[in-house]
């Protein structure tokens, strides 16, 4: 009974290391690892032991006999990888790589700025070394887990299972949180403070800005970056006042347009198009859920500037979208572009051939190809539509997808829409005190080193690409470099562990620790359970602080006194 890797694969390779027969590829160090859309189980070699399923942080490993009908395409997808890349050599990979020991005994302390996946994988890698006496993880928000909380789509519950791994990381004795602390903000703890109190500082601050389209009308009301919309429905405190035209008055066309066709664009399209009963069982933020309940949007059009074979969404995500039975998925592409025999084109051709029942009443997602927005149209400052130009595809004759370019023709049309979401990728923001490459919007580094003692990891290091698990390998590289520098000798910090805790307490009286986060987490789960949901996110920072504050010790004492005197 071979196991099959399914849609929620995070590609962090935990399964690869756990597999006793080396049947999961590409493995770390093999070509394609780090850029592949997922890892694949070789059905001919798998012994069905289930070690991979135990190791997988996101529940992506499923025995073939237990696949749902919707997961069946993954059977073929896994096997197809081995048709293309046979792995004749079944020598097991180094299951437990020898533990590196530092030449210098420490104890060393490290600050990690950013509590998203990159920051937490980094903390985990560091804490494998006994010479690291402590890792303090800072985050400007009161809630950790970065894009797993505020980016992963609410209807991707299995992807969110990776938080169990993060919970295990944060519970380690030498781990400490300083949440609700924005390093480098006015009046806040600075990089200089961190350098004075830690042996090393690692920035894992992601890429929280968005890229613009550079076309007229982008500033109209109703034209939004996906970063804001995704933050809104995922309960990011900064986005809860976002105005999203979903109703008949603000969006009379009943249409939303998403520009770009990466995985984020598909997430946005699903959330806007799926019926609310599919969303109310998720952790979608309570306020946005009510607005989505009242939504009159009937159609979401996803604009891809290039062809089906060049679409930025991954095949596993497309399989997941095609399997939805609560929305219709329609492909709008010149049939001449759908003739490819690559996996994307094949699947899109199958979707294009499906009959759509116009009387079903289902909302629809239209995947359009070879089209670009040239102007966002509006009236009275609000979006009313998008002027779209048809593109011809040029270049890429040698089969290199990246080399195919879109060139505008003079054929244009207008799509009426009250909401336009640009989902054309994230962009890193400059970090106070660090160099910044404006072109890539990343911090220049050498294997994670910005300068001895200061490091980067995650999207601020490599740009906004990859899956949650990609950060594990990335963190291993940065930590390796950091350990090299510790071994070579870095200046010892002047301040102690207690000094930095006191400084944070002085400058950030509201700072939260692990216990505070656990109280907030428990409150959200409890509220969610009452409504039959995994959690009801608390999105107001003042309320987050109030919920996470422990009960007054004095009140508890007097309650205890009253109880004792009552029973005396
Ligand atoms: P992305 O994958 O880089 O996709 C960006 C899209 O924007 C592409 O379709 C790109 O087209 C298009 N684009 C860029 N500039 C444009 C312009 N001026 N006009 C029109 N289209 C333009 O970015 P993303 O969707 O934000 O995702 C970021 C990363 O997170 C990706 O690695 C993604 O796989 C990952 N992610 C994964 C999941 C998951 O695994 N479930 C979910 C969400 C995100 P071209 O291809 O033509 O440049």
XYZ file of C-alpha atoms and ligand atoms in Angstrom:
616
model
C 0.000 0.000 0.000
C 2.197 2.854 -1.182
C 1.815 6.325 0.252
C 1.009 9.280 -1.973
C 2.004 12.910 -1.435
C -1.067 15.136 -1.768
C -1.871 18.800 -2.136
C -0.811 20.225 1.200
C 2.840 19.100 0.761
C 5.097 21.758 2.305
C 8.277 20.237 0.831
C 10.254 20.639 4.060
C 11.639 17.106 3.465
C 10.795 15.755 6.934
C 9.303 12.745 5.131
C 12.432 12.234 3.024
C 14.571 11.929 6.120
C 12.066 9.587 7.797
C 11.726 7.205 4.828
C 13.756 4.001 5.445
C 13.867 2.998 1.775
C 14.705 6.348 0.173
C 11.597 6.420 -1.999
C 10.730 10.120 -1.674
C 12.339 12.550 -4.084
C 13.723 14.996 -4.906
C 15.678 14.786 -1.664
C 17.816 17.621 -0.255
C 20.924 17.904 -2.390
C 19.263 16.423 -5.492
C 18.504 18.545 -8.558
C 15.090 20.160 -8.245
C 14.927 20.093 -4.452
C 13.973 23.571 -3.249
C 12.275 24.511 -6.502
C 10.022 21.491 -7.050
C 6.296 22.060 -6.471
C 6.192 19.128 -4.012
C 8.034 15.889 -3.267
C 6.872 12.574 -4.707
C 6.683 8.970 -3.453
C 7.896 6.271 -5.813
C 4.991 3.773 -5.796
C 7.292 0.969 -6.957
C 9.680 1.369 -4.019
C 7.400 2.470 -1.150
C 6.981 -0.245 1.510
C 3.938 1.444 3.053
C 5.486 1.676 6.531
C 3.906 5.077 7.213
C 7.090 6.640 8.635
C 6.624 9.522 6.206
C 3.056 10.117 7.401
C 4.271 10.352 10.992
C 7.016 12.797 10.034
C 4.941 15.009 7.724
C 3.964 18.241 9.503
C 0.959 18.965 7.256
C -0.801 15.609 6.856
C 0.058 15.397 3.158
C 1.039 11.685 3.108
C -1.943 9.445 2.404
C -1.962 5.659 1.734
C -3.211 5.080 -1.797
C -6.173 3.060 -0.534
C -7.313 6.006 1.570
C -7.240 8.652 -1.167
C -10.513 10.467 -1.755
C -11.822 10.665 -5.310
C -10.623 14.267 -5.432
C -7.119 13.184 -4.392
C -6.832 10.466 -7.045
C -4.951 12.700 -9.542
C -2.079 12.751 -7.039
C -1.577 9.014 -7.568
C -0.616 9.682 -11.157
C 1.257 12.875 -10.315
C 3.543 10.999 -7.866
C 4.168 8.139 -10.293
C 4.749 10.495 -13.233
C 7.724 12.048 -11.443
C 9.501 8.663 -11.475
C 8.718 8.139 -15.144
C 10.576 11.389 -15.794
C 13.291 10.966 -13.116
C 13.906 7.299 -12.320
C 15.904 6.799 -9.141
C 17.654 3.514 -9.688
C 20.011 4.005 -6.762
C 18.049 3.214 -3.623
C 20.896 3.783 -1.173
C 19.220 5.405 1.805
C 20.064 9.065 2.277
C 22.028 9.941 5.402
C 19.119 9.433 7.775
C 20.684 11.136 10.758
C 23.404 13.507 9.577
C 26.259 13.712 12.051
C 25.592 16.482 14.562
C 27.886 19.420 14.119
C 29.593 20.500 17.323
C 30.942 23.999 17.697
C 34.671 24.374 18.336
C 33.949 27.151 20.852
C 31.859 26.119 23.857
C 29.586 29.142 24.128
C 27.162 29.746 25.690
C 25.874 31.805 22.760
C 22.596 33.662 22.464
C 20.829 34.554 19.224
C 17.991 36.964 18.426
C 15.658 36.092 15.556
C 13.496 38.941 14.232
C 10.279 37.526 12.796
C 8.195 34.623 14.141
C 7.029 33.262 10.788
C 8.066 29.892 9.331
C 11.575 31.106 8.403
C 12.182 32.490 11.910
C 10.858 29.389 13.656
C 12.743 26.909 11.461
C 15.868 28.997 12.214
C 15.241 28.859 15.969
C 14.768 25.100 15.685
C 18.031 24.632 13.765
C 19.908 26.746 16.312
C 18.472 24.906 19.301
C 19.812 21.595 17.986
C 23.188 22.840 19.232
C 23.831 22.693 22.977
C 26.290 25.574 22.674
C 23.339 27.869 21.862
C 22.082 28.808 25.311
C 19.046 30.726 24.168
C 17.111 31.935 21.135
C 14.812 34.944 21.529
C 12.263 35.380 18.733
C 10.848 38.868 18.226
C 7.741 39.763 16.237
C 5.925 43.033 15.731
C 2.590 41.213 16.046
C 1.214 39.606 19.179
C 0.640 36.380 17.277
C 3.438 34.220 15.838
C 3.512 32.018 12.693
C 3.609 34.858 10.102
C 2.087 33.806 6.789
C 0.829 30.515 8.208
C -1.622 32.602 10.245
C -2.033 35.583 7.918
C -1.257 34.155 4.465
C -2.293 30.493 4.089
C -5.849 30.395 2.761
C -8.483 29.610 5.407
C -9.803 26.663 3.369
C -6.352 25.044 3.400
C -6.706 23.642 6.904
C -4.196 20.818 6.417
C -1.432 23.290 5.475
C -2.066 24.985 8.798
C -1.247 21.732 10.619
C 2.379 22.886 10.404
C 1.548 25.021 13.462
C 1.843 21.793 15.499
C 5.500 21.705 14.530
C 5.849 25.379 15.462
C 4.218 24.667 18.835
C 6.837 21.985 19.477
C 9.617 24.422 18.499
C 8.388 27.247 20.734
C 7.986 24.940 23.749
C 11.709 24.147 23.864
C 13.260 25.334 27.143
C 15.865 27.628 25.563
C 13.274 29.360 23.349
C 11.741 32.719 24.320
C 9.251 35.027 22.565
C 9.206 38.812 22.637
C 5.964 39.422 20.735
C 4.317 42.810 20.167
C 7.836 44.258 19.750
C 8.620 45.938 16.442
C 12.409 45.968 16.260
C 13.650 49.225 14.711
C 10.391 51.194 15.102
C 10.577 54.637 16.766
C 11.197 54.184 20.501
C 11.595 50.430 20.061
C 14.498 48.055 20.567
C 16.998 48.603 17.740
C 19.461 46.473 15.805
C 22.222 48.168 17.850
C 20.495 46.993 21.051
C 20.280 43.452 19.710
C 23.924 43.471 18.644
C 24.862 44.620 22.161
C 22.981 41.761 23.824
C 23.298 38.789 21.465
C 26.123 36.945 19.757
C 24.144 37.002 16.510
C 20.960 38.492 15.047
C 18.930 36.809 12.273
C 16.312 38.771 10.327
C 13.369 36.665 9.126
C 11.033 39.541 8.321
C 9.548 38.227 5.047
C 8.303 40.366 2.176
C 5.249 42.195 3.413
C 4.893 44.844 0.687
C 3.210 44.341 -2.672
C 4.216 44.982 -6.251
C 2.301 47.465 -8.352
C 1.142 47.132 -11.962
C 2.122 50.645 -13.048
C -1.125 51.200 -14.957
C -3.665 54.046 -14.678
C -6.432 53.598 -12.122
C -4.479 51.518 -9.612
C -5.283 53.985 -6.828
C -9.060 53.839 -7.273
C -11.198 52.552 -4.387
C -11.793 48.871 -5.009
C -8.321 48.307 -6.485
C -6.445 46.325 -3.831
C -3.187 44.432 -3.495
C -3.612 40.733 -2.672
C -1.349 41.232 0.352
C -4.046 43.488 1.881
C -7.008 41.317 0.880
C -5.343 38.122 2.128
C -4.444 39.874 5.401
C -8.058 41.066 5.680
C -9.714 37.679 5.399
C -7.008 36.073 7.534
C -7.513 38.523 10.413
C -4.319 40.602 10.152
C -4.879 43.487 12.610
C -3.589 46.065 10.084
C -6.177 45.125 7.437
C -9.435 44.849 9.340
C -10.691 48.268 8.142
C -10.115 47.431 4.477
C -13.081 48.296 2.260
C -13.777 45.375 -0.065
C -16.550 46.013 -2.621
C -18.514 42.787 -2.456
C -22.128 43.984 -2.330
C -24.646 44.910 -5.016
C -24.257 48.655 -4.359
C -20.467 48.815 -4.326
C -19.975 46.157 -7.015
C -23.058 46.093 -9.264
C -21.267 43.997 -11.895
C -21.041 41.060 -9.465
C -17.524 40.439 -10.749
C -14.051 40.553 -9.235
C -10.869 40.466 -11.301
C -7.601 39.033 -9.968
C -4.462 40.051 -11.846
C -1.676 37.423 -11.915
C -2.105 33.654 -11.713
C 0.181 32.442 -8.941
C -0.978 30.350 -5.986
C -1.970 33.498 -4.094
C -4.280 34.475 -6.979
C -5.964 31.058 -6.762
C -6.346 31.444 -2.981
C -7.998 34.839 -3.444
C -10.260 33.559 -6.222
C -11.443 30.621 -4.099
C -12.150 32.751 -1.045
C -14.124 35.270 -3.123
C -16.039 32.597 -5.046
C -16.698 29.748 -2.616
C -20.077 29.678 -0.871
C -19.956 30.935 2.676
C -20.897 27.554 4.161
C -17.509 26.248 2.927
C -15.758 29.184 4.600
C -17.585 29.353 7.901
C -16.068 26.026 8.967
C -12.604 27.596 8.590
C -10.676 30.124 10.674
C -11.484 32.985 8.263
C -11.641 36.192 10.343
C -15.086 36.852 11.839
C -15.664 40.385 10.408
C -14.682 39.506 6.813
C -16.727 36.278 7.079
C -19.868 38.340 7.649
C -19.010 40.542 4.652
C -18.403 37.475 2.482
C -21.750 36.086 3.644
C -23.421 39.163 2.164
C -21.312 39.123 -1.024
C -23.118 39.328 -4.361
C -19.988 38.568 -6.383
C -20.850 35.791 -8.870
C -17.721 35.579 -10.975
C -13.985 35.898 -10.317
C -11.787 36.284 -13.386
C -8.093 35.418 -12.958
C -5.914 37.150 -15.546
C -2.701 35.370 -16.579
C -0.501 37.410 -18.879
C 1.116 34.322 -20.416
C -0.253 30.945 -21.513
C -1.490 27.861 -19.630
C 1.931 26.183 -19.710
C 3.524 29.259 -18.116
C 0.914 29.761 -15.362
C 2.557 30.501 -12.009
C 0.113 28.379 -9.972
C 1.387 24.911 -9.119
C -0.141 21.664 -10.379
C -1.162 20.461 -6.877
C -3.082 23.716 -6.343
C -4.751 23.406 -9.744
C -5.796 19.826 -8.922
C -7.290 21.133 -5.668
C -9.176 23.887 -7.484
C -10.488 21.522 -10.152
C -11.780 19.187 -7.432
C -14.064 21.790 -5.831
C -17.695 20.941 -6.281
C -19.050 24.200 -4.912
C -17.730 26.497 -7.685
C -17.488 26.126 -11.448
C -14.010 26.512 -12.880
C -13.871 27.713 -16.454
C -10.835 28.045 -18.725
C -10.784 30.992 -21.090
C -7.896 30.453 -23.504
C -7.286 30.228 -27.204
C -7.516 26.444 -27.909
C -4.186 26.759 -29.719
C -2.581 27.508 -26.314
C -4.051 24.391 -24.737
C -2.324 21.790 -26.854
C 0.766 21.289 -24.655
C 1.454 17.906 -23.065
C 2.828 19.374 -19.834
C 0.839 18.663 -16.637
C -0.629 22.178 -16.383
C -1.859 22.268 -19.992
C -3.249 18.725 -19.779
C -5.244 19.486 -16.647
C -6.446 22.834 -17.966
C -7.555 21.148 -21.190
C -9.575 18.663 -19.125
C -11.175 21.518 -17.173
C -11.902 23.425 -20.408
C -13.721 20.392 -21.804
C -16.000 20.001 -18.788
C -19.609 20.985 -19.356
C -20.789 23.879 -17.161
C -24.425 23.995 -16.181
C -25.484 27.662 -16.286
C -28.588 26.815 -14.255
C -26.558 25.390 -11.342
C -26.486 28.725 -9.560
C -22.845 28.088 -8.601
C -20.389 30.948 -8.689
C -17.571 30.618 -11.138
C -13.842 31.168 -11.393
C -12.628 31.966 -14.896
C -8.960 31.253 -15.612
C -8.054 33.575 -18.494
C -4.754 33.349 -20.307
C -2.654 35.628 -22.510
C -4.356 38.785 -21.253
C -3.047 41.810 -19.321
C -4.793 44.738 -17.670
C -3.833 48.068 -19.270
C -6.111 50.387 -17.295
C -8.361 50.149 -14.258
C -11.498 52.114 -15.063
C -13.547 54.052 -12.537
C -16.297 56.513 -11.784
C -16.465 58.839 -8.774
C -13.163 57.438 -7.542
C -14.370 53.817 -7.529
C -13.422 50.892 -9.738
C -15.985 50.007 -12.416
C -13.920 47.749 -14.676
C -10.625 46.801 -16.257
C -9.459 47.370 -19.809
C -7.670 44.215 -20.880
C -5.375 43.628 -23.830
C -4.887 40.264 -25.525
C -1.253 39.143 -25.655
C 0.689 37.051 -28.114
C 3.331 34.744 -26.691
C 6.852 35.064 -28.041
C 10.169 33.317 -27.389
C 10.763 30.115 -25.443
C 11.262 28.061 -28.594
C 13.660 25.747 -26.733
C 10.877 24.802 -24.304
C 12.135 27.102 -21.538
C 8.920 28.312 -19.843
C 10.697 31.269 -18.243
C 11.780 32.547 -21.642
C 8.204 32.857 -22.980
C 7.187 36.535 -23.005
C 3.802 38.184 -23.396
C 3.578 40.909 -26.031
C 0.492 43.100 -26.232
C -1.592 43.014 -29.407
C -3.949 45.891 -30.245
C -7.015 43.828 -29.331
C -8.613 45.131 -26.122
C -11.884 44.635 -24.278
C -13.434 45.854 -21.037
C -14.389 43.610 -18.121
C -16.918 45.243 -15.806
C -15.825 44.735 -12.197
C -16.116 46.554 -8.872
C -13.103 44.842 -7.321
C -9.647 44.411 -8.845
C -7.013 42.524 -6.870
C -3.416 42.671 -8.047
C -1.731 39.421 -7.114
C 1.576 39.906 -8.874
C 3.935 38.926 -6.098
C 5.211 40.236 -2.783
C 8.077 42.667 -2.226
C 10.496 42.934 0.675
C 10.778 46.163 2.659
C 14.110 47.753 3.616
C 15.273 46.798 7.113
C 16.617 49.626 9.298
C 20.392 49.348 9.536
C 20.828 46.726 6.770
C 21.769 47.166 3.093
C 18.915 46.704 0.589
C 18.859 45.716 -3.059
C 15.990 47.724 -4.606
C 15.897 45.536 -7.719
C 15.271 42.243 -5.907
C 13.837 43.871 -2.761
C 16.045 41.625 -0.641
C 18.958 42.132 1.748
C 22.250 41.251 0.017
C 23.961 38.330 1.755
C 26.433 35.519 1.334
C 24.864 32.191 2.363
C 22.705 34.182 4.793
C 25.502 36.408 6.167
C 24.893 40.164 5.822
C 27.935 40.886 7.991
C 29.546 38.729 10.679
C 26.945 38.594 13.462
C 23.967 39.664 11.298
C 22.069 37.226 9.048
C 18.939 36.879 6.947
C 16.634 33.974 6.192
C 13.351 33.451 4.310
C 11.794 35.839 1.798
C 13.914 38.850 2.827
C 16.923 36.668 1.894
C 15.835 34.801 -1.235
C 12.799 36.790 -2.478
C 9.101 35.860 -2.326
C 9.217 32.320 -3.705
C 8.753 28.840 -2.318
C 6.588 26.929 0.104
C 6.505 26.835 3.890
C 8.958 23.923 4.030
C 11.430 25.656 1.703
C 12.342 27.707 4.756
C 13.760 24.660 6.524
C 16.590 24.175 4.030
C 17.039 27.931 3.837
C 17.323 28.130 7.653
C 19.868 25.292 7.638
C 22.082 27.288 5.277
C 21.872 30.505 7.316
C 22.460 28.680 10.616
C 25.461 26.860 9.139
C 26.985 30.211 8.174
C 26.197 31.648 11.601
C 27.858 28.666 13.316
C 30.918 29.082 11.068
C 31.183 32.683 12.275
C 30.707 31.732 15.929
C 33.490 29.197 15.518
C 35.700 31.776 13.811
C 35.035 34.157 16.724
C 32.531 36.991 16.924
C 32.753 39.870 19.432
C 31.037 38.858 22.688
C 27.936 40.909 23.553
C 28.278 43.408 26.388
C 24.737 42.982 27.776
C 23.322 39.918 29.472
C 20.197 37.894 28.993
C 18.547 39.675 31.941
C 19.609 43.100 30.571
C 17.800 42.578 27.268
C 14.677 41.297 29.013
C 14.698 44.433 31.182
C 15.256 46.706 28.163
C 12.362 45.108 26.276
C 10.115 45.430 29.334
C 11.008 49.148 29.648
C 10.520 50.023 25.988
C 7.640 47.620 25.301
C 5.447 47.352 28.383
C 2.866 45.415 26.331
C 5.341 42.805 25.062
C 3.990 39.256 25.112
C 5.759 36.013 25.928
C 4.912 32.410 25.056
C 2.419 32.133 27.911
C 0.575 35.235 26.673
C 0.417 33.804 23.155
C -0.847 30.478 24.517
C -3.631 32.284 26.429
C -4.654 34.180 23.284
C -4.503 30.977 21.237
C -6.689 29.150 23.774
C -9.214 32.008 23.806
C -9.471 31.955 20.010
C -9.927 28.183 19.921
C -12.564 28.361 22.645
C -14.531 31.068 20.832
C -14.218 29.103 17.614
C -15.423 25.877 19.224
C -18.600 27.619 20.364
C -19.340 28.412 16.724
C -18.193 25.035 15.333
C -15.027 26.567 13.895
C -11.331 25.685 14.455
C -10.796 29.151 15.934
C -12.352 32.604 15.913
C -9.428 34.951 15.410
C -9.185 37.984 17.646
C -8.043 40.736 15.320
C -8.084 43.861 17.472
C -4.692 44.439 19.112
C -6.192 45.989 22.279
C -8.445 42.956 22.653
C -5.535 40.600 21.958
C -3.631 42.305 24.778
C -6.600 42.154 27.153
C -7.270 38.469 26.470
C -3.639 37.549 26.966
C -3.286 39.323 30.302
C -3.355 36.807 33.169
C -6.035 37.224 35.808
C -5.059 39.702 38.550
C -3.103 37.767 41.215
C -4.674 39.960 43.975
C -8.203 39.054 42.847
C -7.257 35.427 42.768
C -5.870 35.649 46.308
C -9.008 37.266 47.641
C -11.121 34.670 45.855
C -9.019 31.973 47.519
C -9.455 33.708 50.922
C -13.228 33.932 50.405
C -13.382 30.259 49.445
C -11.309 29.229 52.465
C -13.384 31.307 54.895
C -16.595 29.974 53.354
C -15.457 26.394 53.887
C -13.948 27.029 57.365
P 4.031 34.278 -7.960
O 3.946 32.808 -7.871
O 5.353 34.890 -8.205
O 2.995 34.751 -9.098
C 2.951 36.083 -9.529
C 2.031 36.196 -10.719
O 1.935 37.565 -11.092
C 2.514 35.453 -11.959
O 1.403 34.919 -12.613
C 3.140 36.578 -12.800
O 3.143 36.320 -14.176
C 2.160 37.682 -12.497
N 2.645 39.019 -12.795
C 3.769 39.624 -12.345
N 3.834 40.880 -12.807
C 2.727 41.065 -13.570
C 2.229 42.145 -14.326
N 2.879 43.309 -14.378
N 1.074 41.991 -15.005
C 0.398 40.823 -14.949
N 0.820 39.758 -14.247
C 1.979 39.879 -13.568
O 3.525 34.985 -6.615
P 2.420 34.606 -5.529
O 1.219 34.019 -6.123
O 2.295 35.856 -4.733
O 3.127 33.481 -4.643
C 4.365 33.735 -3.939
C 4.999 32.401 -3.526
O 4.215 31.794 -2.500
C 5.064 31.402 -4.661
O 6.254 30.667 -4.581
C 3.879 30.509 -4.387
O 3.960 29.212 -4.942
C 3.868 30.477 -2.871
N 2.528 30.125 -2.387
C 2.253 28.803 -2.251
C 0.989 28.410 -1.876
C 0.689 26.951 -1.737
O 1.571 26.136 -1.826
N -0.555 26.591 -1.543
C -0.005 29.354 -1.634
C 0.305 30.705 -1.795
C 1.582 31.081 -2.185
P 4.474 35.763 -14.886
O 4.570 34.328 -14.491
O 4.176 35.981 -16.325
O 5.618 36.602 -14.375
